[in-house]
Coordinates of C-alpha atoms and ligand atoms in Angstrom, one line a residue:
M1 CA 22.7 -10.9 18.9
K2 CA 19.0 -10.5 18.9
L3 CA 17.0 -11.5 22.0
C4 CA 13.2 -10.9 22.0
N5 CA 10.4 -11.8 24.4
N6 CA 6.9 -12.8 23.2
Y7 CA 8.1 -12.8 19.6
S8 CA 5.9 -13.3 16.5
L9 CA 7.1 -16.3 14.5
L10 CA 5.1 -15.3 11.4
P11 CA 8.2 -14.4 9.4
H12 CA 9.8 -17.6 10.5
N13 CA 7.4 -20.3 9.2
T14 CA 6.3 -20.6 5.6
F15 CA 2.9 -22.1 6.7
G16 CA 2.1 -18.6 7.7
M17 CA 1.0 -19.4 11.2
D18 CA 0.7 -16.3 13.4
V19 CA 2.1 -17.9 16.6
R20 CA 4.5 -16.5 19.3
A21 CA 7.6 -17.7 21.1
T22 CA 8.2 -17.0 24.7
L23 CA 11.8 -16.1 23.9
F24 CA 13.5 -15.8 20.5
V25 CA 17.3 -15.6 20.1
E26 CA 19.2 -15.0 16.9
Y27 CA 23.0 -15.2 16.9
D28 CA 25.4 -13.9 14.3
T29 CA 28.7 -15.8 15.1
V30 CA 29.9 -19.1 16.5
S31 CA 31.3 -17.3 19.5
E32 CA 27.9 -15.7 20.3
L33 CA 26.3 -19.1 20.1
H34 CA 28.9 -20.5 22.4
D35 CA 28.4 -17.7 25.0
F36 CA 24.6 -18.0 24.8
L37 CA 24.7 -21.8 25.4
L38 CA 26.7 -21.2 28.6
S39 CA 24.4 -18.5 29.8
E40 CA 21.9 -18.6 32.6
T41 CA 19.1 -17.7 30.1
F42 CA 19.8 -20.9 28.0
G43 CA 20.1 -22.9 31.2
K44 CA 16.5 -21.9 32.1
H45 CA 15.1 -22.8 28.7
R46 CA 17.2 -25.9 28.0
S47 CA 14.4 -28.3 28.6
H48 CA 12.1 -26.7 26.1
F49 CA 13.8 -25.2 23.1
I50 CA 13.9 -25.6 19.3
H51 CA 16.4 -24.5 16.7
I52 CA 14.8 -23.4 13.5
G53 CA 16.2 -22.6 10.0
G54 CA 14.1 -21.0 7.3
G55 CA 10.9 -22.4 8.9
S56 CA 10.0 -24.2 5.6
N57 CA 9.5 -27.5 7.2
L58 CA 7.6 -26.7 10.4
L59 CA 4.1 -26.7 11.6
F60 CA 3.4 -24.9 14.9
A61 CA 0.5 -26.4 16.8
G62 CA 0.1 -23.0 18.6
D63 CA 2.2 -20.5 20.5
Y64 CA 5.6 -22.0 21.5
H65 CA 6.0 -21.8 25.3
G66 CA 9.8 -22.0 25.2
L67 CA 12.9 -20.7 23.5
V68 CA 13.3 -20.5 19.7
M69 CA 16.8 -20.2 18.3
H70 CA 17.9 -19.1 14.9
S71 CA 21.3 -18.8 13.2
A72 CA 22.3 -15.7 11.4
I73 CA 25.8 -17.1 10.6
C74 CA 25.9 -16.2 6.9
D75 CA 29.6 -16.3 5.8
L76 CA 30.8 -18.1 2.7
T77 CA 34.4 -18.9 2.2
V78 CA 36.5 -21.0 -0.2
V79 CA 38.4 -23.4 1.9
E80 CA 40.2 -25.4 -0.9
D81 CA 40.6 -24.8 -4.6
T82 CA 41.8 -27.8 -6.6
P83 CA 42.0 -28.3 -10.4
N84 CA 38.6 -30.1 -10.4
S85 CA 36.7 -28.9 -7.4
L86 CA 36.1 -26.2 -4.8
L87 CA 35.4 -26.7 -1.2
L88 CA 33.0 -24.1 0.2
R89 CA 32.4 -23.5 3.9
V90 CA 29.0 -21.8 4.4
G91 CA 27.2 -20.5 7.5
A92 CA 24.1 -22.3 8.7
G93 CA 22.0 -19.1 8.2
Y94 CA 22.9 -18.6 4.5
V95 CA 19.7 -18.9 2.4
W96 CA 19.9 -22.2 0.5
D97 CA 18.8 -20.9 -2.9
E98 CA 21.2 -18.0 -2.7
L99 CA 24.0 -20.6 -2.3
V100 CA 22.7 -22.4 -5.4
A101 CA 22.6 -19.1 -7.3
Y102 CA 26.2 -18.4 -6.2
C103 CA 27.4 -21.8 -7.4
V104 CA 25.6 -21.6 -10.8
E105 CA 27.0 -18.1 -11.3
H106 CA 30.5 -19.2 -10.5
G107 CA 30.3 -22.4 -12.7
L108 CA 30.3 -24.7 -9.7
A109 CA 28.3 -27.9 -10.3
G110 CA 26.5 -30.2 -7.9
V111 CA 23.5 -28.3 -6.5
E112 CA 21.8 -26.9 -9.6
N113 CA 19.0 -29.5 -9.4
L114 CA 18.3 -28.3 -5.9
S115 CA 17.3 -24.8 -7.1
A116 CA 14.5 -22.9 -5.5
I117 CA 14.2 -25.1 -2.5
P118 CA 13.2 -22.9 0.5
G119 CA 15.2 -23.0 3.7
E120 CA 18.7 -22.4 4.9
V121 CA 22.1 -24.1 4.7
G122 CA 22.0 -25.6 8.2
A123 CA 18.7 -27.4 7.6
S124 CA 19.9 -28.6 4.2
A125 CA 22.5 -30.8 6.0
V126 CA 20.1 -32.0 8.7
Q127 CA 17.2 -32.7 6.4
N128 CA 19.2 -34.0 3.4
I129 CA 17.1 -32.0 1.0
G130 CA 16.6 -33.6 -2.4
A131 CA 15.0 -33.0 -5.7
Y132 CA 15.2 -34.1 -9.4
G133 CA 17.6 -37.0 -8.7
V134 CA 20.0 -35.2 -6.5
E135 CA 20.4 -35.1 -2.7
V136 CA 22.5 -32.6 -0.8
C137 CA 24.5 -35.5 0.8
D138 CA 26.0 -36.0 -2.7
V139 CA 28.0 -32.8 -2.1
V140 CA 28.3 -32.5 1.7
E141 CA 31.9 -33.0 2.8
G142 CA 31.5 -32.1 6.4
V143 CA 29.1 -30.5 9.0
E144 CA 30.5 -28.3 11.7
T145 CA 28.4 -28.3 14.9
M146 CA 28.3 -27.2 18.5
D147 CA 26.9 -29.3 21.3
L148 CA 24.8 -27.8 24.0
Q149 CA 27.8 -27.5 26.3
G150 CA 29.5 -25.3 23.7
N151 CA 32.0 -27.9 22.3
L152 CA 32.7 -27.9 18.6
R153 CA 32.5 -31.1 16.6
I154 CA 32.9 -31.8 12.9
F155 CA 31.0 -34.7 11.3
N156 CA 32.2 -36.1 8.1
R157 CA 29.7 -37.3 5.5
E158 CA 29.7 -40.9 6.7
E159 CA 29.2 -39.9 10.3
C160 CA 26.1 -37.9 9.2
R161 CA 24.4 -41.3 8.2
Y162 CA 22.4 -39.8 5.4
G163 CA 19.3 -41.5 4.0
Y164 CA 16.2 -40.3 2.1
R165 CA 15.3 -37.0 3.9
D166 CA 17.2 -38.3 6.9
S167 CA 20.4 -37.9 8.9
I168 CA 21.9 -38.7 12.3
F169 CA 20.8 -35.1 13.4
K170 CA 17.1 -36.1 12.9
K171 CA 17.5 -39.5 14.7
E172 CA 20.1 -40.6 17.3
L173 CA 21.5 -37.1 17.9
R174 CA 18.3 -35.1 17.5
G175 CA 18.4 -31.8 19.5
Q176 CA 22.0 -32.5 20.7
Y177 CA 24.1 -30.6 18.1
I178 CA 23.5 -27.2 16.4
V179 CA 24.9 -26.9 12.9
T180 CA 27.1 -23.8 12.5
H181 CA 28.7 -24.4 9.1
V182 CA 28.4 -26.9 6.2
M183 CA 31.2 -27.8 3.8
Y184 CA 30.2 -28.5 0.3
R185 CA 32.4 -30.0 -2.4
L186 CA 31.4 -28.5 -5.8
Q187 CA 32.8 -29.7 -9.2
K188 CA 34.3 -27.4 -11.9
S189 CA 33.1 -29.8 -14.7
P190 CA 29.4 -30.5 -14.5
V191 CA 28.0 -34.0 -14.7
F192 CA 24.4 -33.3 -15.5
K193 CA 21.7 -35.4 -13.9
L194 CA 18.6 -34.9 -16.1
D195 CA 16.8 -38.2 -15.9
Y196 CA 14.0 -37.1 -13.6
G197 CA 10.6 -36.5 -15.2
D198 CA 10.7 -34.1 -18.1
L199 CA 13.8 -32.2 -16.9
R200 CA 16.0 -33.4 -19.8
A201 CA 13.5 -32.4 -22.4
R202 CA 13.1 -28.9 -20.9
V203 CA 16.9 -28.4 -20.6
E204 CA 17.8 -29.7 -24.0
A205 CA 15.0 -27.6 -25.6
E206 CA 17.4 -24.6 -24.8
G207 CA 20.4 -26.3 -26.5
V208 CA 23.5 -27.8 -24.9
P209 CA 22.9 -28.3 -21.1
T210 CA 24.4 -25.6 -18.9
L211 CA 24.2 -25.0 -15.1
K212 CA 22.0 -21.9 -15.7
A213 CA 19.7 -23.8 -18.0
V214 CA 19.2 -26.6 -15.4
R215 CA 18.5 -24.0 -12.7
R216 CA 16.0 -22.3 -15.0
A217 CA 14.2 -25.5 -15.8
V218 CA 14.1 -26.8 -12.2
T219 CA 12.8 -23.4 -11.0
A220 CA 10.1 -23.4 -13.8
I221 CA 9.0 -27.0 -12.9
R222 CA 8.7 -26.1 -9.2
D223 CA 6.9 -22.9 -9.9
S224 CA 4.3 -24.7 -12.0
K225 CA 3.5 -27.2 -9.3
L226 CA 4.4 -25.8 -5.9
P227 CA 2.5 -22.9 -4.4
D228 CA 4.6 -19.8 -3.4
P229 CA 4.5 -19.6 0.4
K230 CA 4.3 -15.8 0.2
V231 CA 1.0 -16.2 -1.5
L232 CA -0.4 -19.5 0.0
G233 CA 1.2 -20.8 3.2
N234 CA 2.7 -24.2 2.9
A235 CA 5.8 -26.3 3.8
G236 CA 6.6 -28.0 0.5
S237 CA 6.1 -31.8 0.6
F238 CA 4.0 -32.4 3.7
F239 CA 4.7 -36.1 3.7
T240 CA 7.7 -38.2 2.7
N241 CA 7.1 -40.8 0.0
P242 CA 6.5 -44.1 1.8
V243 CA 9.1 -46.9 1.4
I244 CA 7.4 -50.3 1.4
P245 CA 8.6 -53.9 0.9
R246 CA 8.7 -54.9 -2.8
T247 CA 6.5 -57.9 -2.0
Q248 CA 3.7 -55.6 -0.7
Y249 CA 4.1 -53.4 -3.8
E250 CA 3.8 -56.4 -6.1
S251 CA 0.6 -57.6 -4.6
L252 CA -0.9 -54.0 -4.6
K253 CA 0.2 -53.6 -8.2
E254 CA -2.0 -56.6 -9.2
Q255 CA -5.0 -54.7 -7.8
Y256 CA -3.9 -51.2 -8.8
P257 CA -1.8 -51.6 -12.0
D258 CA -1.2 -47.9 -12.4
M259 CA 0.5 -47.5 -9.0
P260 CA 3.9 -45.8 -9.7
S261 CA 7.1 -46.6 -7.8
Y262 CA 10.8 -45.8 -7.6
T263 CA 13.3 -48.6 -6.8
V264 CA 15.1 -48.1 -3.5
D265 CA 17.0 -51.4 -3.4
D266 CA 16.3 -55.1 -4.2
T267 CA 13.7 -55.5 -1.5
R268 CA 12.1 -52.0 -1.2
V269 CA 10.3 -49.5 -3.3
K270 CA 9.1 -45.9 -2.8
V271 CA 5.5 -45.0 -3.8
P272 CA 4.8 -41.3 -4.5
A273 CA 2.6 -40.1 -1.6
G274 CA 1.1 -37.5 -4.0
W275 CA -0.3 -40.3 -6.1
L276 CA -1.8 -42.1 -3.0
I277 CA -3.4 -38.8 -1.8
E278 CA -4.9 -38.2 -5.2
Q279 CA -6.3 -41.7 -5.5
V280 CA -8.2 -41.4 -2.2
G281 CA -9.8 -38.2 -3.5
W282 CA -8.1 -35.6 -1.4
K283 CA -6.3 -33.6 -4.1
G284 CA -7.7 -30.0 -4.1
R285 CA -10.1 -30.7 -1.2
V286 CA -10.7 -28.1 1.5
L287 CA -11.0 -28.7 5.3
G288 CA -11.8 -25.5 7.2
H289 CA -8.9 -23.1 6.5
A290 CA -6.6 -25.8 5.3
A291 CA -6.5 -27.6 1.9
V292 CA -4.7 -30.1 -0.3
H293 CA -3.0 -28.2 -3.1
D294 CA -4.8 -28.6 -6.4
R295 CA -1.7 -29.0 -8.5
Q296 CA 0.5 -31.2 -6.2
A297 CA -1.4 -33.4 -3.7
L298 CA 1.8 -33.8 -1.6
V299 CA 1.5 -30.2 -0.5
L300 CA -1.0 -29.0 2.2
V301 CA -1.8 -25.3 2.3
N302 CA -3.0 -22.7 4.7
R303 CA -5.9 -20.9 2.8
G304 CA -5.6 -18.0 5.3
G305 CA -6.1 -18.1 9.0
A306 CA -5.6 -21.8 9.5
V307 CA -4.3 -23.0 12.9
G308 CA -1.9 -25.9 13.3
A309 CA -4.6 -28.2 14.6
E310 CA -6.6 -27.9 11.4
V311 CA -3.7 -28.8 9.2
M312 CA -2.9 -31.8 11.5
E313 CA -6.5 -32.9 11.3
L314 CA -6.4 -32.8 7.5
A315 CA -3.1 -34.7 7.5
N316 CA -4.6 -37.4 9.9
R317 CA -7.7 -37.9 7.7
I318 CA -5.5 -38.3 4.6
C319 CA -3.3 -40.8 6.3
D320 CA -6.2 -42.8 7.6
D321 CA -7.9 -43.0 4.2
I322 CA -4.7 -44.2 2.5
Y323 CA -4.1 -46.8 5.2
N324 CA -7.7 -48.1 4.9
K325 CA -7.4 -48.4 1.1
Y326 CA -3.8 -49.5 0.6
G327 CA -2.5 -50.6 4.0
I328 CA 0.3 -48.1 3.6
R329 CA 1.1 -45.6 6.4
I330 CA 2.4 -42.2 5.1
V331 CA 4.2 -40.0 7.6
P332 CA 4.7 -36.3 7.7
E333 CA 8.0 -34.9 6.6
V334 CA 7.0 -31.6 8.3
N335 CA 8.0 -31.3 11.9
Y336 CA 5.1 -30.7 14.3
I337 CA 6.1 -28.3 17.0
V338 CA 4.0 -28.4 20.2
Ligands
EPU1 N1 1.7 -37.6 -8.3 C1 0.3 -37.7 -8.5 N2 -0.5 -36.7 -8.0 C2 0.1 -35.6 -7.5 C3 1.5 -35.5 -7.3 C4 2.3 -36.5 -7.7 O1 -0.2 -38.7 -9.0 O2 -0.7 -34.7 -7.1 C5 2.5 -38.8 -8.7 C6 2.9 -38.8 -10.2 O3 2.8 -40.1 -10.6 C7 4.3 -38.3 -10.3 C8 4.8 -38.8 -9.0 O4 3.8 -38.7 -8.0 O5 4.9 -38.8 -11.4 C9 6.0 -38.0 -8.4 O6 5.7 -36.7 -8.4 P1 6.8 -35.5 -8.4 O7 7.7 -35.8 -9.5 O8 6.1 -34.2 -8.4 O9 7.6 -35.7 -7.1 P2 7.2 -36.1 -5.6 O10 7.5 -37.5 -5.3 O11 5.8 -35.7 -5.5 C10 9.5 -35.5 -4.6 C11 10.0 -34.6 -3.4 C12 9.9 -33.1 -3.8 C13 10.8 -32.9 -5.0 C14 10.3 -33.8 -6.1 C15 11.2 -33.7 -7.4 C16 9.5 -35.9 -1.5 C17 8.6 -36.0 -0.2 N3 9.2 -34.9 -2.3 O12 8.1 -35.1 -4.8 O13 10.4 -32.4 -2.7 O14 10.7 -31.5 -5.4 O15 10.3 -35.2 -5.7 O16 12.3 -34.4 -7.1 O17 10.4 -36.7 -1.7 C18 10.0 -31.0 -0.8 O18 10.6 -31.8 -0.2 O19 9.4 -30.0 -0.3 C19 9.7 -31.3 -2.2 C20 8.9 -30.5 -3.0

């Protein structure tokens, strides 16, 4: 187990903020986590701690005057092998895209559309990551956790109460359980989901769809729109796409006939936040050391040397402009850490 005081979080946040944690703890096994949770050190920091994953969805306001925990549980085992599917149990610290690569390599279908998403397995199940018509909850069978007293609890998929970028671990049980492993059910015969944007055209241009072709196409689409955090600090989509009543959407549509939408259910629609940001003129605009990405307005970037407050100020100004024009409140997907 790694335990460091006054620790730089630069390698642990894709926004590239050079901030420090009072104490940083990284554990390698479930039993190390258990012992740490029962230790005096954890007792001292219990009232002010966060547990991070790959740091791809975080914005630090400044130094973190508390404990930062990180899982380095990185095992992968096959728990069940049936004629149609395979059940994998994967440690929370396993890098998400390495898991997708493993699945594609072994002919296991279900997560290929989720290629090239930054972050780790633990966060995938908390955040319900999604892209190109697939959400990770489609394949999650169970989530193994530990509460802060060191007791194990397994949540089945229903108990996780998944929604769009949402789960029980972000709401009612926020901060109360630490994910140790996630169980994913992958299929041996792929059912391709290619109906998002130009994914089908790109995949079929290569011939008959394969898992590898989908992975290549998704990675190429993402690379063309989303900045590489190693080059330009960012946390992917900064905002979630707002879900609004269909009645509100229909009256807005009369005034703004080009407003795109995705149906959520009979009474609600989702409006792309990237479109709203672009319409109020923020796409590509700079504010101090922060900016709105010029190829995907949903992504805010650190141009180098930005502090959390600058990015938050930019986010607030965008939200206000959208609210004033459309009466829609967009909210950050990124977690502000203060
Ligand atoms: N749009 C614009 N201007 C922009 C960006 C988008 O007008 O600058 C409009 C376009 O009409 C476009 C629509 O928004 O057709 C949707 O854009 P896109 O297909 O790029 O997807 P998104 O809604 O912007 C969501 C996820 C992404 C995910 C893509 C693909 C959220 C918050 N974001 O973005 O997730 O990759 O769909 O499925 O739901 C992430 O979470 O970090 C992430 C990148």
